[in-house]
C-alpha positions as a printed Julia matrix, in Angstrom:
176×3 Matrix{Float64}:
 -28.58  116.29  135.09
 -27.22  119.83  133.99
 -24.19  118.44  132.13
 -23.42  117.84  128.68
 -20.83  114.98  127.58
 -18.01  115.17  125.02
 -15.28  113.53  124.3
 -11.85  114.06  122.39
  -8.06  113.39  121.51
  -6.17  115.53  123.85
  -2.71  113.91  123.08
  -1.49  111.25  120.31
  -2.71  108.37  123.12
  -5.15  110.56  125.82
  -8.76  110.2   124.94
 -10.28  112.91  127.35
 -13.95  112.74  128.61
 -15.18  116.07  129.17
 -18.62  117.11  131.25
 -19.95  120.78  131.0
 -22.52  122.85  133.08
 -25.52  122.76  130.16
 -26.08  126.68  130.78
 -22.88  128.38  130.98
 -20.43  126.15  129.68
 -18.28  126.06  132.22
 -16.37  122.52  132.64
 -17.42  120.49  135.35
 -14.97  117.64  134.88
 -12.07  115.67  132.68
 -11.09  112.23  132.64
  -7.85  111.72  130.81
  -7.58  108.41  129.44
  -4.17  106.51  128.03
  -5.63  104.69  124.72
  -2.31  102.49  124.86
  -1.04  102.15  120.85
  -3.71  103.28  118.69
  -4.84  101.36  114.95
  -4.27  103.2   111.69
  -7.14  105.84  110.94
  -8.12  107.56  107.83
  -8.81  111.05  107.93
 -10.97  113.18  108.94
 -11.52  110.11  111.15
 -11.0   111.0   114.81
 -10.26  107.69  117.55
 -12.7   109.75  119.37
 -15.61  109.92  116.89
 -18.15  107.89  119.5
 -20.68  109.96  120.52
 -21.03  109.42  124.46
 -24.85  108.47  125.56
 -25.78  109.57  129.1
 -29.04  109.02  131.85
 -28.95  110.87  135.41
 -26.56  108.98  136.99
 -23.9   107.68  134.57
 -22.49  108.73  131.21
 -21.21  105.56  129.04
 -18.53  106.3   126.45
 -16.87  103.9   123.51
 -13.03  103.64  122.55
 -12.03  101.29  119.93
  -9.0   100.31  122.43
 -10.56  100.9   125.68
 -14.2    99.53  125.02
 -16.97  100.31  126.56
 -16.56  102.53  129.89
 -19.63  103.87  131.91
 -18.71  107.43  134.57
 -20.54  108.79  137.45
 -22.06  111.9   135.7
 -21.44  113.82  138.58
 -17.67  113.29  139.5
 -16.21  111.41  136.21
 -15.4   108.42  138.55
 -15.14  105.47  136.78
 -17.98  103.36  137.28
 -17.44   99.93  135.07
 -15.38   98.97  131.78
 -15.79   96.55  129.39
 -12.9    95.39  127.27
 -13.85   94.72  123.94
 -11.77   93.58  120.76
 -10.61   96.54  118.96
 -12.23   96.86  115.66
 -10.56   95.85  111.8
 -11.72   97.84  109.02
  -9.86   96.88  106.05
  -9.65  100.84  104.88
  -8.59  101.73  108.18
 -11.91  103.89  108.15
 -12.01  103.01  112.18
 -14.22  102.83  115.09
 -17.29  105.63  115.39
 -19.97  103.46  117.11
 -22.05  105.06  119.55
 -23.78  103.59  122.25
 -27.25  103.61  123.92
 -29.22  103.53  126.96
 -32.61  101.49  126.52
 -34.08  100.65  130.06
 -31.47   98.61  131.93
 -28.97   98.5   128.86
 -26.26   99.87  127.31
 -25.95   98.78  123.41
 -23.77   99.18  121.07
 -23.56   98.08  117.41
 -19.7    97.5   116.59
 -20.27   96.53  112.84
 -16.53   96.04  111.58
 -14.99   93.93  108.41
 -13.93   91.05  110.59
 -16.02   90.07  113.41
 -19.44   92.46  113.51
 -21.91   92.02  116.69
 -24.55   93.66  118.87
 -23.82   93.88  122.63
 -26.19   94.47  125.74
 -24.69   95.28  129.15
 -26.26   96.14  132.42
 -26.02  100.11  132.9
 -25.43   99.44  136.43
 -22.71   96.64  136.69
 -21.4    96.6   133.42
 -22.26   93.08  133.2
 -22.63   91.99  129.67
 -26.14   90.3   129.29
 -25.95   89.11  125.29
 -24.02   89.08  122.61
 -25.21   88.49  119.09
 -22.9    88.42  116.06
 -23.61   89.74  113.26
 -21.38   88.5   110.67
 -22.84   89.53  107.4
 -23.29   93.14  108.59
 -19.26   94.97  107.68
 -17.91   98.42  107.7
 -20.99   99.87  109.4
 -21.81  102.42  111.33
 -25.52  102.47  112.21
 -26.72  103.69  116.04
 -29.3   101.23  117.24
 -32.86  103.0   117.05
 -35.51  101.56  119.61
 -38.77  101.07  117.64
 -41.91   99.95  119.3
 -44.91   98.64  117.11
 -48.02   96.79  118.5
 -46.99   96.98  121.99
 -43.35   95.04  121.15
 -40.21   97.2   121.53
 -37.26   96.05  118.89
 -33.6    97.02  118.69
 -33.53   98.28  115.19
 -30.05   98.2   112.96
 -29.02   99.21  109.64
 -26.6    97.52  107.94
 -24.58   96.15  104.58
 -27.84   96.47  102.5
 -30.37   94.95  105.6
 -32.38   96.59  108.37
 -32.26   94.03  111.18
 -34.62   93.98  114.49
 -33.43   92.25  117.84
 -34.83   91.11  121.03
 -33.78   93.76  123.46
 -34.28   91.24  126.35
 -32.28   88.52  124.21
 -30.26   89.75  121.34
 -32.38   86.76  119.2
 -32.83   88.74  116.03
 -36.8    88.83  114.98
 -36.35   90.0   111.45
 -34.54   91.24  108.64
């Protein structure tokens, strides 16, 4: 599409979404966003660590109080949200998952110390199509890889001491 995504702190509670022409640099658009009271954070830590993922048509973007939020690339007009719980980390290391786009999906891997999972929503709607905990998989930060072998695509996840793969039509996990 042109346009590269970032995202920062802009204020103590404004997470700003930023889009830039890919050539000169220029900025195309902002979307200010009030994060409401943020958790503790360790340093060099930023709340807005998430690296945004992006197709044509939308660019998706996590907040550890906001969830997940998906943007017409174009504009910045909100497209969908998804609240989800805001991470724990018992060092107060906090959120930094990033998202993908695989097919139809956006997933993201939110691998806290209290209640880890995988999530699948439709890029379109924002409709969440599976959730799969992961309980024995803390503190991490892993970006799900897509890894295809013998014809059979898997969502591939590091972990606490595992490598996991997933259904992406499911979330059923096929191996560790």
């Amino acid at each position: 599409s042109g346009r590269v995504f970032t995202t920062a702190m802009t204020a103590p509670q404004t997470f700003t979404i930023f889009a830039f022409d890919e050539t000169s640099g220029q900025e195309l658009w902002r979307r200010d966003l009030d994060t409401g009271p943020l958790p503790p954070i360790t340093t060099p830590n930023s709340h807005a660590s998430s690296t945004p993922v992006a197709d044509d048509q939308r660019v998706v973007v996590y907040f550890s109080t906001l969830g997940l939020l998906a943007l017409e690339a174009q504009t910045g007009e909100p497209l969908w949200r998804v609240p989800l719980d805001v991470p724990q980390y018992l060092m107060d290391w906090g959120a930094a998952s990033s998202p993908i786009i695989f097919e139809d999906l956006v997933i993201l891997d939110q691998d806290d110390d209290l209640a880890p999972f995988l999530i699948a929503v439709d890029k379109n709607s924002g409709d969440v199509r599976w959730r799969t905990e992961r309980p024995e998989m803390l503190a991490g930060y892993a970006v799900p890889v897509i890894c295809e072998v013998g014809g059979r695509k898997d969502i591939v996840i590091a972990g606490s001491g595992k490598l996991k793969g997933y259904d992406p039509a499911t979330g059923d996990e096929r191996w560790t």
